[in-house]
PDB file of C-alpha atoms in Angstrom:
ATOM      1  CA  MET N   1       3.132 -14.697  26.448  1.00  0.00           C
ATOM      2  CA  ASN N   2      -0.458 -14.687  25.201  1.00  0.00           C
ATOM      3  CA  THR N   3      -1.115 -15.981  21.713  1.00  0.00           C
ATOM      4  CA  PRO N   4      -2.157 -13.063  19.446  1.00  0.00           C
ATOM      5  CA  LYS N   5      -5.481 -13.320  17.668  1.00  0.00           C
ATOM      6  CA  TYR N   6      -3.862 -12.750  14.270  1.00  0.00           C
ATOM      7  CA  LYS N   7      -1.078 -14.929  12.900  1.00  0.00           C
ATOM      8  CA  ALA N   8      -0.061 -12.548  10.129  1.00  0.00           C
ATOM      9  CA  PHE N   9      -0.013  -8.824   9.403  1.00  0.00           C
ATOM     10  CA  LEU N  10      -0.362  -7.740   5.769  1.00  0.00           C
ATOM     11  CA  PHE N  11       0.679  -4.166   5.029  1.00  0.00           C
ATOM     12  CA  ASP N  12      -0.274  -2.020   2.124  1.00  0.00           C
ATOM     13  CA  MET N  13       2.712   0.249   1.588  1.00  0.00           C
ATOM     14  CA  ASN N  14       1.992   3.748   0.269  1.00  0.00           C
ATOM     15  CA  GLY N  15       0.057   5.750   2.844  1.00  0.00           C
ATOM     16  CA  THR N  16       0.112   2.801   5.245  1.00  0.00           C
ATOM     17  CA  MET N  17       3.804   2.284   6.006  1.00  0.00           C
ATOM     18  CA  ILE N  18       5.096   5.574   4.615  1.00  0.00           C
ATOM     19  CA  ASP N  19       3.285   8.878   4.109  1.00  0.00           C
ATOM     20  CA  ASP N  20       4.207   9.475   0.481  1.00  0.00           C
ATOM     21  CA  MET N  21       0.985   9.842  -1.458  1.00  0.00           C
ATOM     22  CA  ASP N  22       1.459  13.560  -2.143  1.00  0.00           C
ATOM     23  CA  PHE N  23       4.754  12.716  -3.850  1.00  0.00           C
ATOM     24  CA  HIS N  24       3.017  10.121  -6.046  1.00  0.00           C
ATOM     25  CA  THR N  25       0.386  12.691  -6.955  1.00  0.00           C
ATOM     26  CA  THR N  26       3.088  15.195  -7.924  1.00  0.00           C
ATOM     27  CA  ALA N  27       4.938  12.622 -10.039  1.00  0.00           C
ATOM     28  CA  TRP N  28       1.780  11.501 -11.828  1.00  0.00           C
ATOM     29  CA  HIS N  29       0.712  15.089 -12.456  1.00  0.00           C
ATOM     30  CA  LYS N  30       4.099  15.892 -14.002  1.00  0.00           C
ATOM     31  CA  ILE N  31       3.900  12.866 -16.313  1.00  0.00           C
ATOM     32  CA  VAL N  32       0.302  13.583 -17.301  1.00  0.00           C
ATOM     33  CA  THR N  33       0.672  17.324 -17.917  1.00  0.00           C
ATOM     34  CA  GLN N  34       4.312  17.771 -18.964  1.00  0.00           C
ATOM     35  CA  LYS N  35       5.060  14.472 -20.708  1.00  0.00           C
ATOM     36  CA  LEU N  36       1.601  13.675 -22.097  1.00  0.00           C
ATOM     37  CA  ASN N  37       0.284  17.264 -22.428  1.00  0.00           C
ATOM     38  CA  ALA N  38      -3.077  16.541 -20.812  1.00  0.00           C
ATOM     39  CA  SER N  39      -5.041  19.371 -19.227  1.00  0.00           C
ATOM     40  CA  LEU N  40      -5.895  17.639 -15.976  1.00  0.00           C
ATOM     41  CA  SER N  41      -5.827  19.174 -12.516  1.00  0.00           C
ATOM     42  CA  ARG N  42      -3.895  17.680  -9.632  1.00  0.00           C
ATOM     43  CA  GLU N  43      -7.201  16.648  -8.013  1.00  0.00           C
ATOM     44  CA  GLN N  44      -8.400  14.935 -11.198  1.00  0.00           C
ATOM     45  CA  VAL N  45      -5.191  12.917 -11.342  1.00  0.00           C
ATOM     46  CA  LYS N  46      -5.293  12.124  -7.624  1.00  0.00           C
ATOM     47  CA  ALA N  47      -8.812  10.699  -7.930  1.00  0.00           C
ATOM     48  CA  GLU N  48      -7.609   8.023 -10.364  1.00  0.00           C
ATOM     49  CA  MET N  49      -4.487   7.003  -8.427  1.00  0.00           C
ATOM     50  CA  TYR N  50      -5.306   3.463  -7.366  1.00  0.00           C
ATOM     51  CA  GLY N  51      -4.405   0.046  -8.730  1.00  0.00           C
ATOM     52  CA  LYS N  52      -1.595  -0.644 -11.149  1.00  0.00           C
ATOM     53  CA  ASN N  53       0.143   2.199 -12.984  1.00  0.00           C
ATOM     54  CA  SER N  54      -1.118   0.819 -16.288  1.00  0.00           C
ATOM     55  CA  GLU N  55      -4.674   0.980 -14.922  1.00  0.00           C
ATOM     56  CA  VAL N  56      -4.192   4.595 -13.853  1.00  0.00           C
ATOM     57  CA  LEU N  57      -3.076   5.463 -17.379  1.00  0.00           C
ATOM     58  CA  ALA N  58      -6.034   3.573 -18.874  1.00  0.00           C
ATOM     59  CA  ARG N  59      -8.519   5.424 -16.677  1.00  0.00           C
ATOM     60  CA  LEU N  60      -6.996   8.792 -17.559  1.00  0.00           C
ATOM     61  CA  PHE N  61      -6.411   8.254 -21.284  1.00  0.00           C
ATOM     62  CA  GLY N  62      -8.497   5.251 -22.373  1.00  0.00           C
ATOM     63  CA  GLU N  63      -7.725   1.555 -22.706  1.00  0.00           C
ATOM     64  CA  ASP N  64      -6.157   1.778 -26.174  1.00  0.00           C
ATOM     65  CA  ARG N  65      -3.997   4.896 -25.838  1.00  0.00           C
ATOM     66  CA  PHE N  66      -0.753   3.120 -24.876  1.00  0.00           C
ATOM     67  CA  THR N  67       0.845  -0.183 -25.773  1.00  0.00           C
ATOM     68  CA  ASP N  68       1.968  -2.387 -22.886  1.00  0.00           C
ATOM     69  CA  GLN N  69       5.543  -1.319 -23.573  1.00  0.00           C
ATOM     70  CA  GLU N  70       4.656   2.380 -23.572  1.00  0.00           C
ATOM     71  CA  ALA N  71       2.690   2.012 -20.329  1.00  0.00           C
ATOM     72  CA  GLN N  72       5.621   0.206 -18.729  1.00  0.00           C
ATOM     73  CA  GLU N  73       8.069   2.923 -19.787  1.00  0.00           C
ATOM     74  CA  LEU N  74       5.784   5.685 -18.483  1.00  0.00           C
ATOM     75  CA  SER N  75       5.362   3.762 -15.233  1.00  0.00           C
ATOM     76  CA  VAL N  76       9.096   3.538 -14.638  1.00  0.00           C
ATOM     77  CA  GLU N  77       9.592   7.197 -15.583  1.00  0.00           C
ATOM     78  CA  LYS N  78       6.894   8.223 -13.107  1.00  0.00           C
ATOM     79  CA  GLU N  79       8.470   6.154 -10.326  1.00  0.00           C
ATOM     80  CA  LYS N  80      11.903   7.645 -10.986  1.00  0.00           C
ATOM     81  CA  ILE N  81      10.415  11.130 -10.561  1.00  0.00           C
ATOM     82  CA  TYR N  82       8.702  10.010  -7.349  1.00  0.00           C
ATOM     83  CA  GLN N  83      11.821   8.378  -5.906  1.00  0.00           C
ATOM     84  CA  ALA N  84      14.081  11.333  -6.694  1.00  0.00           C
ATOM     85  CA  GLU N  85      11.737  13.758  -4.946  1.00  0.00           C
ATOM     86  CA  TYR N  86      10.782  11.512  -2.010  1.00  0.00           C
ATOM     87  CA  ILE N  87      14.149   9.978  -1.044  1.00  0.00           C
ATOM     88  CA  SER N  88      15.097  12.827   1.305  1.00  0.00           C
ATOM     89  CA  HIS N  89      11.712  12.508   3.056  1.00  0.00           C
ATOM     90  CA  LEU N  90      11.602   8.696   3.204  1.00  0.00           C
ATOM     91  CA  LYS N  91      10.743   7.411   6.673  1.00  0.00           C
ATOM     92  CA  LEU N  92       8.322   4.986   8.291  1.00  0.00           C
ATOM     93  CA  LEU N  93       5.113   6.284   9.840  1.00  0.00           C
ATOM     94  CA  ASN N  94       5.595   7.151  13.488  1.00  0.00           C
ATOM     95  CA  GLY N  95       5.912   4.056  15.665  1.00  0.00           C
ATOM     96  CA  LEU N  96       6.048   1.534  12.828  1.00  0.00           C
ATOM     97  CA  ASP N  97       9.655   0.541  13.458  1.00  0.00           C
ATOM     98  CA  GLN N  98       8.803  -0.440  17.047  1.00  0.00           C
ATOM     99  CA  PHE N  99       5.574  -2.104  15.903  1.00  0.00           C
ATOM    100  CA  LEU N 100       7.420  -4.291  13.386  1.00  0.00           C
ATOM    101  CA  ALA N 101       9.936  -5.301  16.022  1.00  0.00           C
ATOM    102  CA  LYS N 102       7.163  -6.202  18.476  1.00  0.00           C
ATOM    103  CA  ALA N 103       5.328  -8.273  15.861  1.00  0.00           C
ATOM    104  CA  LYS N 104       8.538 -10.155  15.161  1.00  0.00           C
ATOM    105  CA  GLU N 105       8.980 -10.830  18.888  1.00  0.00           C
ATOM    106  CA  HIS N 106       5.484 -12.344  18.943  1.00  0.00           C
ATOM    107  CA  ASN N 107       6.269 -14.549  15.927  1.00  0.00           C
ATOM    108  CA  ILE N 108       3.637 -12.849  13.791  1.00  0.00           C
ATOM    109  CA  LYS N 109       4.419 -13.316  10.115  1.00  0.00           C
ATOM    110  CA  MET N 110       4.436 -10.202   7.972  1.00  0.00           C
ATOM    111  CA  ALA N 111       4.071  -9.319   4.306  1.00  0.00           C
ATOM    112  CA  ILE N 112       3.847  -6.216   2.161  1.00  0.00           C
ATOM    113  CA  ALA N 113       0.907  -6.510  -0.236  1.00  0.00           C
ATOM    114  CA  THR N 114       0.659  -3.454  -2.456  1.00  0.00           C
ATOM    115  CA  ALA N 115      -0.276  -2.108  -5.868  1.00  0.00           C
ATOM    116  CA  ALA N 116       3.237  -0.662  -6.103  1.00  0.00           C
ATOM    117  CA  ILE N 117       5.694  -2.228  -8.533  1.00  0.00           C
ATOM    118  CA  MET N 118       8.668  -4.126  -7.099  1.00  0.00           C
ATOM    119  CA  PHE N 119      10.947  -1.247  -8.146  1.00  0.00           C
ATOM    120  CA  ASN N 120       9.243   0.872  -5.468  1.00  0.00           C
ATOM    121  CA  ILE N 121       9.014  -1.870  -2.842  1.00  0.00           C
ATOM    122  CA  ASP N 122      12.764  -2.393  -3.127  1.00  0.00           C
ATOM    123  CA  PHE N 123      13.285   1.372  -2.884  1.00  0.00           C
ATOM    124  CA  VAL N 124      11.385   1.500   0.407  1.00  0.00           C
ATOM    125  CA  VAL N 125      12.451  -1.690   2.196  1.00  0.00           C
ATOM    126  CA  ASP N 126      16.132  -1.395   1.318  1.00  0.00           C
ATOM    127  CA  ASN N 127      16.547   2.321   2.013  1.00  0.00           C
ATOM    128  CA  LEU N 128      14.788   1.838   5.360  1.00  0.00           C
ATOM    129  CA  ASP N 129      16.539  -1.490   6.042  1.00  0.00           C
ATOM    130  CA  ILE N 130      13.322  -3.340   6.944  1.00  0.00           C
ATOM    131  CA  ARG N 131      13.429  -6.240   4.469  1.00  0.00           C
ATOM    132  CA  PRO N 132      14.275  -8.813   7.217  1.00  0.00           C
ATOM    133  CA  TYR N 133      10.890  -8.237   8.868  1.00  0.00           C
ATOM    134  CA  PHE N 134       8.929  -9.520   5.875  1.00  0.00           C
ATOM    135  CA  GLN N 135       8.543 -13.122   4.792  1.00  0.00           C
ATOM    136  CA  ALA N 136       6.654 -12.152   1.630  1.00  0.00           C
ATOM    137  CA  LEU N 137       6.438  -9.211  -0.759  1.00  0.00           C
ATOM    138  CA  VAL N 138       3.554  -9.016  -3.244  1.00  0.00           C
ATOM    139  CA  SER N 139       3.712  -6.280  -5.887  1.00  0.00           C
ATOM    140  CA  ALA N 140       1.579  -5.208  -8.834  1.00  0.00           C
ATOM    141  CA  ASP N 141       3.933  -7.252 -11.020  1.00  0.00           C
ATOM    142  CA  GLU N 142       2.585 -10.497  -9.533  1.00  0.00           C
ATOM    143  CA  VAL N 143      -1.183 -10.035  -9.729  1.00  0.00           C
ATOM    144  CA  ASP N 144      -3.659 -10.051 -12.577  1.00  0.00           C
ATOM    145  CA  LYS N 145      -6.382  -8.084 -10.790  1.00  0.00           C
ATOM    146  CA  SER N 146      -5.718  -5.067  -8.584  1.00  0.00           C
ATOM    147  CA  LYS N 147      -7.517  -4.039  -5.422  1.00  0.00           C
ATOM    148  CA  PRO N 148     -10.454  -4.104  -4.671  1.00  0.00           C
ATOM    149  CA  HIS N 149     -10.033  -7.635  -6.045  1.00  0.00           C
ATOM    150  CA  PRO N 150      -8.647  -9.759  -3.179  1.00  0.00           C
ATOM    151  CA  GLU N 151      -5.836 -11.358  -5.202  1.00  0.00           C
ATOM    152  CA  THR N 152      -3.050  -9.198  -3.708  1.00  0.00           C
ATOM    153  CA  PHE N 153      -3.925 -10.103  -0.122  1.00  0.00           C
ATOM    154  CA  LEU N 154      -4.773 -13.726  -0.855  1.00  0.00           C
ATOM    155  CA  LYS N 155      -1.423 -14.193  -2.587  1.00  0.00           C
ATOM    156  CA  ALA N 156       0.365 -12.726   0.426  1.00  0.00           C
ATOM    157  CA  ALA N 157      -1.484 -15.055   2.798  1.00  0.00           C
ATOM    158  CA  GLU N 158      -0.648 -18.012   0.564  1.00  0.00           C
ATOM    159  CA  LYS N 159       3.044 -17.077   0.519  1.00  0.00           C
ATOM    160  CA  LEU N 160       3.033 -16.884   4.310  1.00  0.00           C
ATOM    161  CA  GLY N 161       1.135 -20.148   4.665  1.00  0.00           C
ATOM    162  CA  ILE N 162      -1.554 -18.460   6.784  1.00  0.00           C
ATOM    163  CA  ASP N 163      -5.337 -18.834   6.467  1.00  0.00           C
ATOM    164  CA  PRO N 164      -6.917 -15.540   5.272  1.00  0.00           C
ATOM    165  CA  LYS N 165      -9.152 -15.355   8.345  1.00  0.00           C
ATOM    166  CA  ASP N 166      -6.033 -15.309  10.543  1.00  0.00           C
ATOM    167  CA  CYS N 167      -4.575 -12.280   8.724  1.00  0.00           C
ATOM    168  CA  LEU N 168      -4.987  -8.626   9.656  1.00  0.00           C
ATOM    169  CA  VAL N 169      -4.616  -6.082   6.863  1.00  0.00           C
ATOM    170  CA  PHE N 170      -3.267  -2.568   7.414  1.00  0.00           C
ATOM    171  CA  GLU N 171      -4.659  -0.156   4.815  1.00  0.00           C
ATOM    172  CA  ASP N 172      -5.190   3.541   4.200  1.00  0.00           C
ATOM    173  CA  ALA N 173      -7.518   3.484   1.168  1.00  0.00           C
ATOM    174  CA  PRO N 174     -11.155   2.444   0.724  1.00  0.00           C
ATOM    175  CA  LYS N 175     -10.308   0.229  -2.277  1.00  0.00           C
ATOM    176  CA  GLY N 176      -7.745  -1.567  -0.130  1.00  0.00           C
ATOM    177  CA  VAL N 177     -10.198  -2.108   2.718  1.00  0.00           C
ATOM    178  CA  GLU N 178     -12.661  -3.479   0.180  1.00  0.00           C
ATOM    179  CA  ALA N 179      -9.977  -5.855  -1.109  1.00  0.00           C
ATOM    180  CA  ALA N 180      -9.362  -7.084   2.429  1.00  0.00           C
ATOM    181  CA  GLN N 181     -13.094  -7.588   2.951  1.00  0.00           C
ATOM    182  CA  ASN N 182     -13.284  -9.530  -0.302  1.00  0.00           C
ATOM    183  CA  ALA N 183     -10.417 -11.698   0.983  1.00  0.00           C
ATOM    184  CA  ASN N 184     -12.310 -12.405   4.237  1.00  0.00           C
ATOM    185  CA  MET N 185      -9.720 -10.490   6.263  1.00  0.00           C
ATOM    186  CA  ASP N 186     -10.114  -7.970   9.071  1.00  0.00           C
ATOM    187  CA  CYS N 187      -8.607  -4.548   8.461  1.00  0.00           C
ATOM    188  CA  LEU N 188      -7.116  -1.744  10.526  1.00  0.00           C
ATOM    189  CA  VAL N 189      -7.239   1.658   8.825  1.00  0.00           C
ATOM    190  CA  LEU N 190      -4.495   4.290   8.840  1.00  0.00           C
ATOM    191  CA  THR N 191      -6.140   7.693   8.425  1.00  0.00           C
ATOM    192  CA  THR N 192      -3.222   9.264   6.574  1.00  0.00           C
ATOM    193  CA  MET N 193      -5.181  10.101   3.417  1.00  0.00           C
ATOM    194  CA  HIS N 194      -8.870   9.420   4.073  1.00  0.00           C
ATOM    195  CA  GLY N 195     -11.307  10.244   6.872  1.00  0.00           C
ATOM    196  CA  LYS N 196     -13.338   7.623   8.747  1.00  0.00           C
ATOM    197  CA  GLU N 197     -16.505   8.630   6.912  1.00  0.00           C
ATOM    198  CA  GLU N 198     -15.044   7.328   3.640  1.00  0.00           C
ATOM    199  CA  PHE N 199     -14.972   3.765   5.020  1.00  0.00           C
ATOM    200  CA  SER N 200     -18.576   3.527   6.194  1.00  0.00           C
ATOM    201  CA  ALA N 201     -19.485   0.878   3.605  1.00  0.00           C
ATOM    202  CA  TYR N 202     -17.136  -1.769   5.040  1.00  0.00           C
ATOM    203  CA  THR N 203     -17.812  -4.225   7.857  1.00  0.00           C
ATOM    204  CA  ASN N 204     -14.327  -5.696   8.317  1.00  0.00           C
ATOM    205  CA  ILE N 205     -12.685  -2.696  10.012  1.00  0.00           C
ATOM    206  CA  ILE N 206     -11.511  -3.299  13.592  1.00  0.00           C
ATOM    207  CA  GLY N 207     -10.296   0.249  14.216  1.00  0.00           C
ATOM    208  CA  TYR N 208      -8.741   3.483  12.977  1.00  0.00           C
ATOM    209  CA  VAL N 209      -5.347   4.940  13.923  1.00  0.00           C
ATOM    210  CA  GLN N 210      -3.340   7.912  12.693  1.00  0.00           C
ATOM    211  CA  ASP N 211      -0.031   6.103  13.113  1.00  0.00           C
ATOM    212  CA  TYR N 212       1.558   3.191  14.946  1.00  0.00           C
ATOM    213  CA  THR N 213       2.007   4.994  18.265  1.00  0.00           C
ATOM    214  CA  ALA N 214      -1.695   4.485  19.051  1.00  0.00           C
ATOM    215  CA  PRO N 215      -1.972   2.626  22.389  1.00  0.00           C
ATOM    216  CA  GLU N 216      -4.902   0.527  21.160  1.00  0.00           C
ATOM    217  CA  LEU N 217      -2.493  -1.374  18.913  1.00  0.00           C
ATOM    218  CA  ASP N 218      -1.176  -3.166  21.990  1.00  0.00           C
ATOM    219  CA  ARG N 219      -4.281  -5.362  22.002  1.00  0.00           C
ATOM    220  CA  LEU N 220      -3.112  -6.944  18.757  1.00  0.00           C
ATOM    221  CA  PHE N 221      -0.454  -8.737  20.761  1.00  0.00           C
ATOM    222  CA  ALA N 222      -2.802 -10.095  23.408  1.00  0.00           C
ATOM    223  CA  GLY N 223      -4.898 -13.256  23.203  1.00  0.00           C
ATOM    224  CA  ALA N 224      -8.267 -13.213  21.475  1.00  0.00           C
TER     225      ALA N 224
END
């Protein structure tokens, strides 16, 4: 068996492992318009949906609008709305189950490194029964600075005991690709939410795929 070029795969979660971003948009829009009575369109809310939930609220309403406790309560309420509406649709992107199994066969370490809170990571990995594949889980609860800061990915690499340059990041969002670049990591882009043209500023991208059935992914398991 050839030795793969990468020793670890780091997965963003939302939009990268599961195609759930429309459900997050719906949940945020309900909180913003029905709970907080803001006159914001779905597209306006969607544009600010990156980073920690508290950062989303700060961008939409200002830094001083909510206490930490209020932001935390709104965050959990939003995720409960999301989970209730998404649970019947919850599934991995096409081919990811086989891809995870193949990576495990090749002794490639794996981590989830996401801006989601652990409440949502647990929801996904336990309902899909994929927790055994991952040696590390890094959530928004563990980092001080969200993507595009590299902390999320660097913490995952540290937990796995793998040098950042030997990690490959799987991402669907420009801010996530930028975070990987800032961490000195290559990145493979899932085009679930964004077109290739939105990633033109980044030099660390090794390819684009729509899902994990793409035949070009086989080269990740071959020698460099």
